Amino acid sequence: MLRNKRGLILGVANEFSLAAFISAKAHAAGADLGFNFLPDASSRGAKAEKRVRRVTDPLRPEFVFPCDLTSDESIDIFFTALQREWQHFDFMVHSVAWAPLADILCRTTDVSRAGFREAMDISVYSFLTAARRAAELMPRGGSIMTLSYYGGEKVVAGYNLMGVCKAALESAVRYASSELGPRGIRVNAISAGPVKTLSASAVGATGDSGGIDDMMRLHQLVSPLRRNITGGDVGDVACWLASDHAAAITGELIHADAGYNIMGGAPPDLHG
Ligand SMILES: NC(=O)c1ccc[n+]([C@@H]2O[C@H](COP(=O)([O-])OP(=O)(O)OC[C@H]3O[C@@H](n4cnc5c(N)ncnc54)[C@H](O)[C@@H]3O)[C@@H](O)[C@H]2O)c1
């Protein structure tokens, strides 16, 4: 499905990352891939790079370069290096989010100004700036996608500040889609159900909700398919969005959530 396509994957942290599952599926579908890793200041990036390479090396990546998406300088160096490898590429996956733990665990009305700025910068602005740089290298059109969650549409206990970020991210997808569409570049978001990853474990961990485990328990009980989703499910949707089979799809929020988002209440079997 992705033979002769080059894809940039931003956001592999380890083997549990959604980006890792997307990468495995994209590789199996024939894509040539390039990656970033988030440089870790304390160890000059060596630890982070090692963790990421454990995931990416089997996929024979065309490059794995450092990129901190909060730094214009780092983004500049990254895309300059990328352009030396690829004069153009076909799709980009943005699978990046972060917020200070204290600002996720507190009530949304108690979020600090600094925490809000940081969360929006990493989780939303990083998407817009990466989309701009990627679009410059997609002269023949392309596909850009990001990862969102239902907590951007409705209140999900414990998701708090990250829900505010996801609402902004989903809006950013629509504006970017409208701006880049005339150049043949499609922009979409995948709204994935809960999956246990490094980032997901932070959500609601000690807050009012039981965190990711509670979210997954509820998902299994309420979703029409009565199951949780897998990273592989998300990877399949990402490959479809990157492929020519989704040529008419842009500006969309595609739910890969076993149908959870359509439910307005508990299903009858939950009432006993
Ligand atoms: N896991 C879930 O349940 C779930 C559900 C829906 C959506 N998502 C979204 O999927 C995306 C990926 O998350 P994940 O669950 O795979 O967790 P993850 O922790 O594996 O991935 C988050 C990634 O963001 C990267 N990152 C953070 N700050 C960065 C920076 N300054 N510069 C560059 N990269 C940076 C991290 O290095 C990491 O690779 C996120 O947007 C997340 O909100 C996750």
Short mmCIF file of C-alpha atoms and ligand atoms in Angstrom, two decimals:
data_model
loop_
_atom_site.label_atom_id
_atom_site.label_comp_id
_atom_site.label_asym_id
_atom_site.label_seq_id
_atom_site.Cartn_x
_atom_site.Cartn_y
_atom_site.Cartn_z
CA MET A 1 0.00 0.00 0.00
CA LEU A 2 2.94 2.38 0.66
CA ARG A 3 5.53 1.07 -1.79
CA ASN A 4 7.61 3.93 -3.27
CA LYS A 5 6.45 6.28 -0.52
CA ARG A 6 8.71 8.00 1.99
CA GLY A 7 7.36 8.77 5.43
CA LEU A 8 8.65 10.85 8.31
CA ILE A 9 7.58 9.55 11.72
CA LEU A 10 7.87 11.98 14.64
CA GLY A 11 7.29 10.60 18.14
CA VAL A 12 8.80 7.15 18.66
CA ALA A 13 9.97 7.05 22.29
CA ASN A 14 10.04 3.27 22.83
CA GLU A 15 8.41 0.05 21.65
CA PHE A 16 5.08 1.00 23.29
CA SER A 17 4.71 4.31 21.42
CA LEU A 18 1.80 4.55 18.99
CA ALA A 19 4.41 5.85 16.52
CA ALA A 20 6.29 2.53 16.88
CA PHE A 21 3.19 0.55 15.88
CA ILE A 22 2.51 2.94 13.00
CA SER A 23 6.12 2.57 11.85
CA ALA A 24 5.96 -1.24 11.89
CA LYS A 25 2.79 -1.23 9.80
CA ALA A 26 4.13 1.40 7.38
CA HIS A 27 7.36 -0.59 6.95
CA ALA A 28 5.37 -3.76 6.28
CA ALA A 29 3.33 -1.82 3.70
CA GLY A 30 6.55 -0.97 1.84
CA ALA A 31 7.29 2.61 2.97
CA ASP A 32 10.81 4.00 3.40
CA LEU A 33 10.96 5.69 6.78
CA GLY A 34 12.87 8.43 8.60
CA PHE A 35 12.64 9.24 12.30
CA ASN A 36 13.44 11.76 15.00
CA PHE A 37 14.36 11.20 18.60
CA LEU A 38 13.97 13.71 21.40
CA PRO A 39 17.47 14.65 22.54
CA ASP A 40 17.89 14.22 26.26
CA ALA A 41 19.93 17.14 27.61
CA SER A 42 21.38 15.22 30.54
CA SER A 43 22.90 12.45 28.42
CA ARG A 44 23.33 14.47 25.23
CA GLY A 45 20.58 12.40 23.61
CA ALA A 46 22.47 9.12 23.79
CA LYS A 47 19.90 7.30 25.95
CA ALA A 48 16.89 8.50 23.98
CA GLU A 49 18.59 7.65 20.69
CA LYS A 50 19.40 4.14 21.90
CA ARG A 51 15.78 3.52 22.95
CA VAL A 52 14.44 4.82 19.65
CA ARG A 53 16.98 2.90 17.57
CA ARG A 54 15.96 -0.33 19.28
CA VAL A 55 12.57 0.19 17.64
CA THR A 56 13.64 1.71 14.34
CA ASP A 57 16.77 -0.29 13.40
CA PRO A 58 14.81 -3.41 12.36
CA LEU A 59 12.84 -1.16 10.00
CA ARG A 60 16.04 -0.14 8.17
CA PRO A 61 15.43 3.61 8.54
CA GLU A 62 16.87 6.06 6.04
CA PHE A 63 17.79 8.36 8.96
CA VAL A 64 17.26 8.88 12.69
CA PHE A 65 18.09 12.46 13.65
CA PRO A 66 17.59 14.42 16.88
CA CYS A 67 14.74 16.94 16.97
CA ASP A 68 13.25 18.83 19.90
CA LEU A 69 10.03 20.25 18.52
CA THR A 70 10.00 23.07 21.08
CA SER A 71 13.18 24.55 19.57
CA ASP A 72 13.13 26.40 16.24
CA GLU A 73 16.87 25.84 15.96
CA SER A 74 16.53 22.09 16.49
CA ILE A 75 13.67 21.91 13.95
CA ASP A 76 15.76 23.85 11.46
CA ILE A 77 18.78 21.57 11.84
CA PHE A 78 16.52 18.50 11.61
CA PHE A 79 14.74 19.50 8.40
CA THR A 80 18.00 20.67 6.79
CA ALA A 81 19.53 17.26 7.50
CA LEU A 82 16.34 15.54 6.30
CA GLN A 83 16.45 17.48 3.03
CA ARG A 84 19.98 16.21 2.39
CA GLU A 85 18.56 12.65 2.52
CA TRP A 86 15.24 13.26 0.82
CA GLN A 87 14.57 16.13 -1.60
CA HIS A 88 10.89 15.29 -1.19
CA PHE A 89 8.74 12.90 0.78
CA ASP A 90 5.14 11.70 0.87
CA PHE A 91 3.73 11.50 4.37
CA MET A 92 4.37 12.66 7.91
CA VAL A 93 3.04 11.25 11.17
CA HIS A 94 3.07 13.64 14.16
CA SER A 95 2.66 11.50 17.28
CA VAL A 96 3.84 13.97 19.89
CA ALA A 97 2.32 15.38 23.09
CA TRP A 98 3.52 16.44 26.49
CA ALA A 99 2.43 18.51 29.49
CA PRO A 100 4.00 19.04 32.91
CA LEU A 101 2.66 16.33 35.22
CA ALA A 102 1.42 18.79 37.86
CA ASP A 103 -0.64 20.58 35.22
CA ILE A 104 -2.30 17.37 34.00
CA LEU A 105 -3.07 16.11 37.49
CA CYS A 106 -4.64 19.33 38.76
CA ARG A 107 -8.08 20.65 37.83
CA THR A 108 -8.13 22.38 34.46
CA THR A 109 -9.07 25.66 36.17
CA ASP A 110 -5.92 25.38 38.32
CA VAL A 111 -3.46 24.92 35.44
CA SER A 112 -0.47 27.27 35.61
CA ARG A 113 0.20 29.75 32.83
CA ALA A 114 3.64 28.25 32.24
CA GLY A 115 2.24 24.69 32.14
CA PHE A 116 -0.50 25.70 29.72
CA ARG A 117 2.03 27.37 27.40
CA GLU A 118 4.37 24.40 27.48
CA ALA A 119 1.61 21.84 26.85
CA MET A 120 0.15 23.82 23.94
CA ASP A 121 3.63 24.43 22.51
CA ILE A 122 4.65 20.76 22.46
CA SER A 123 1.24 19.24 21.75
CA VAL A 124 -0.22 21.74 19.23
CA TYR A 125 2.29 24.28 17.90
CA SER A 126 4.77 21.48 17.16
CA PHE A 127 2.20 20.04 14.76
CA LEU A 128 1.71 23.32 12.89
CA THR A 129 5.41 24.05 12.55
CA ALA A 130 6.27 20.47 11.50
CA ALA A 131 3.40 20.54 8.97
CA ARG A 132 4.77 23.75 7.45
CA ARG A 133 8.28 22.31 7.11
CA ALA A 134 7.00 18.99 5.76
CA ALA A 135 4.74 20.69 3.20
CA GLU A 136 7.78 22.48 1.75
CA LEU A 137 9.13 19.03 0.84
CA MET A 138 5.88 17.69 -0.62
CA PRO A 139 5.83 19.31 -4.07
CA ARG A 140 3.77 16.45 -5.50
CA GLY A 141 1.23 16.49 -2.65
CA GLY A 142 1.22 14.30 0.41
CA SER A 143 -0.45 13.22 3.63
CA ILE A 144 0.10 14.68 7.09
CA MET A 145 -1.51 13.26 10.19
CA THR A 146 -1.50 13.65 13.94
CA LEU A 147 -2.85 11.71 16.92
CA SER A 148 -5.72 12.91 19.06
CA TYR A 149 -8.04 11.53 21.74
CA TYR A 150 -11.77 11.72 22.55
CA GLY A 151 -10.97 13.93 25.56
CA GLY A 152 -10.60 16.79 23.03
CA GLU A 153 -14.27 16.47 22.10
CA LYS A 154 -15.92 15.58 25.42
CA VAL A 155 -14.91 15.75 29.05
CA VAL A 156 -12.99 12.63 30.10
CA ALA A 157 -12.12 12.59 33.82
CA GLY A 158 -8.38 12.87 34.31
CA TYR A 159 -7.59 13.98 30.75
CA ASN A 160 -7.95 17.65 31.76
CA LEU A 161 -5.36 19.99 30.22
CA MET A 162 -4.50 17.47 27.52
CA GLY A 163 -8.17 17.58 26.42
CA VAL A 164 -7.86 21.33 25.92
CA CYS A 165 -4.70 20.72 23.85
CA LYS A 166 -6.42 18.04 21.74
CA ALA A 167 -9.37 20.37 21.00
CA ALA A 168 -6.87 22.95 19.72
CA LEU A 169 -4.95 20.27 17.79
CA GLU A 170 -8.12 19.06 16.06
CA SER A 171 -8.94 22.63 15.06
CA ALA A 172 -5.35 23.11 13.82
CA VAL A 173 -5.86 20.04 11.60
CA ARG A 174 -8.89 21.64 9.95
CA TYR A 175 -7.14 24.98 9.31
CA ALA A 176 -3.97 23.30 8.02
CA SER A 177 -6.09 21.04 5.83
CA SER A 178 -7.83 24.05 4.28
CA GLU A 179 -4.53 25.86 3.68
CA LEU A 180 -2.52 22.92 2.32
CA GLY A 181 -5.33 21.27 0.34
CA PRO A 182 -4.80 23.38 -2.80
CA ARG A 183 -1.24 21.99 -2.92
CA GLY A 184 -2.55 18.42 -2.85
CA ILE A 185 -1.57 17.88 0.78
CA ARG A 186 -4.13 16.14 2.97
CA VAL A 187 -4.18 16.75 6.74
CA ASN A 188 -6.06 14.50 9.16
CA ALA A 189 -6.16 13.38 12.78
CA ILE A 190 -6.63 9.89 14.16
CA SER A 191 -8.57 9.86 17.42
CA ALA A 192 -7.24 6.69 19.03
CA GLY A 193 -8.80 4.82 21.94
CA PRO A 194 -6.69 4.46 25.09
CA VAL A 195 -3.50 2.40 24.75
CA LYS A 196 -0.94 1.94 27.55
CA THR A 197 2.10 4.01 26.57
CA LEU A 198 4.60 6.19 28.40
CA SER A 199 2.51 9.34 27.90
CA ALA A 200 -0.82 7.65 28.58
CA SER A 201 0.39 6.41 31.96
CA ALA A 202 0.69 10.04 33.12
CA VAL A 203 -2.97 10.83 32.48
CA GLY A 204 -4.98 10.95 35.69
CA ALA A 205 -2.40 8.76 37.41
CA THR A 206 -3.04 10.18 40.87
CA GLY A 207 -5.93 12.49 40.07
CA ASP A 208 -9.71 12.08 40.42
CA SER A 209 -9.79 9.18 37.97
CA GLY A 210 -7.94 5.88 38.07
CA GLY A 211 -5.96 6.88 35.00
CA ILE A 212 -5.31 4.81 31.89
CA ASP A 213 -6.37 1.48 33.50
CA ASP A 214 -9.83 2.87 34.36
CA MET A 215 -10.14 4.40 30.91
CA MET A 216 -9.37 1.06 29.30
CA ARG A 217 -11.76 -0.84 31.57
CA LEU A 218 -14.59 1.52 30.64
CA HIS A 219 -13.66 1.35 26.97
CA GLN A 220 -13.94 -2.42 26.97
CA LEU A 221 -17.37 -2.28 28.64
CA VAL A 222 -18.90 0.58 26.63
CA SER A 223 -17.43 0.52 23.10
CA PRO A 224 -19.72 -1.16 20.51
CA LEU A 225 -16.99 -3.70 19.72
CA ARG A 226 -16.58 -4.37 23.48
CA ARG A 227 -12.81 -4.27 23.28
CA ASN A 228 -9.85 -2.02 23.62
CA ILE A 229 -7.89 -1.04 20.57
CA THR A 230 -4.30 -2.00 19.82
CA GLY A 231 -1.37 0.00 18.53
CA GLY A 232 -1.68 -2.11 15.39
CA ASP A 233 -5.26 -0.85 14.85
CA VAL A 234 -3.90 2.70 14.87
CA GLY A 235 -1.07 1.70 12.53
CA ASP A 236 -3.54 0.31 10.00
CA VAL A 237 -5.54 3.55 9.94
CA ALA A 238 -2.35 5.61 9.62
CA CYS A 239 -1.21 3.51 6.63
CA TRP A 240 -4.58 3.97 4.96
CA LEU A 241 -4.43 7.74 5.51
CA ALA A 242 -0.89 7.85 4.11
CA SER A 243 -1.90 5.84 1.07
CA ASP A 244 -3.62 6.82 -2.17
CA HIS A 245 -6.68 4.89 -0.98
CA ALA A 246 -7.51 7.93 1.19
CA ALA A 247 -6.96 10.41 -1.67
CA ALA A 248 -10.27 12.21 -1.03
CA ILE A 249 -9.97 12.38 2.77
CA THR A 250 -8.76 15.59 4.39
CA GLY A 251 -9.56 17.71 7.43
CA GLU A 252 -11.09 14.69 9.15
CA LEU A 253 -10.95 13.30 12.65
CA ILE A 254 -10.94 9.53 12.12
CA HIS A 255 -11.89 7.58 15.23
CA ALA A 256 -9.88 4.38 15.75
CA ASP A 257 -11.67 3.59 19.01
CA ALA A 258 -13.84 0.49 18.52
CA GLY A 259 -16.77 2.92 18.20
CA TYR A 260 -16.55 4.33 21.74
CA ASN A 261 -17.25 7.91 20.61
CA ILE A 262 -20.74 7.15 19.26
CA MET A 263 -22.08 6.04 22.64
CA GLY A 264 -24.21 8.57 24.53
CA GLY A 265 -24.50 6.37 27.62
CA ALA A 266 -23.90 2.90 28.97
CA PRO A 267 -25.00 -0.04 26.75
CA PRO A 268 -27.99 -2.11 27.98
CA ASP A 269 -25.89 -5.08 29.15
CA LEU A 270 -24.07 -2.80 31.61
CA HIS A 271 -27.37 -2.15 33.43
CA GLY A 272 -27.53 -5.87 34.15
N1 LIG B 1 -1.74 6.21 24.25
C1 LIG B 1 -2.97 6.62 24.14
O1 LIG B 1 -3.89 6.13 24.83
C2 LIG B 1 -3.32 7.70 23.15
C3 LIG B 1 -4.65 7.81 22.71
C4 LIG B 1 -4.97 8.80 21.81
C5 LIG B 1 -3.98 9.67 21.36
N2 LIG B 1 -2.69 9.54 21.81
C6 LIG B 1 -1.69 10.48 21.31
O2 LIG B 1 -0.72 9.76 20.58
C7 LIG B 1 0.48 10.54 20.55
C8 LIG B 1 1.66 9.66 20.92
O3 LIG B 1 1.57 9.31 22.29
P1 LIG B 1 1.90 7.86 22.86
O4 LIG B 1 0.73 7.45 23.65
O5 LIG B 1 2.41 6.98 21.78
O6 LIG B 1 3.04 8.16 23.94
P2 LIG B 1 4.64 8.28 23.80
O7 LIG B 1 5.10 8.82 25.10
O8 LIG B 1 5.22 7.01 23.36
O9 LIG B 1 4.83 9.36 22.64
C9 LIG B 1 4.90 10.75 22.87
C10 LIG B 1 6.08 11.26 22.07
O10 LIG B 1 6.19 12.69 22.16
C11 LIG B 1 7.56 12.97 22.09
N3 LIG B 1 7.88 14.34 22.54
C12 LIG B 1 7.55 14.92 23.71
N4 LIG B 1 8.09 16.17 23.76
C13 LIG B 1 8.72 16.36 22.58
C14 LIG B 1 9.47 17.43 22.02
N5 LIG B 1 9.68 18.57 22.70
N6 LIG B 1 10.01 17.28 20.79
C15 LIG B 1 9.84 16.12 20.09
N7 LIG B 1 9.14 15.08 20.57
C16 LIG B 1 8.59 15.20 21.79
C17 LIG B 1 8.19 11.93 23.02
O11 LIG B 1 9.59 11.83 22.78
C18 LIG B 1 7.42 10.69 22.58
O12 LIG B 1 8.10 10.05 21.52
C19 LIG B 1 0.25 11.72 21.49
O13 LIG B 1 -0.18 12.84 20.73
C20 LIG B 1 -0.88 11.21 22.35
O14 LIG B 1 -1.62 12.26 22.95
C21 LIG B 1 -2.34 8.57 22.68
#
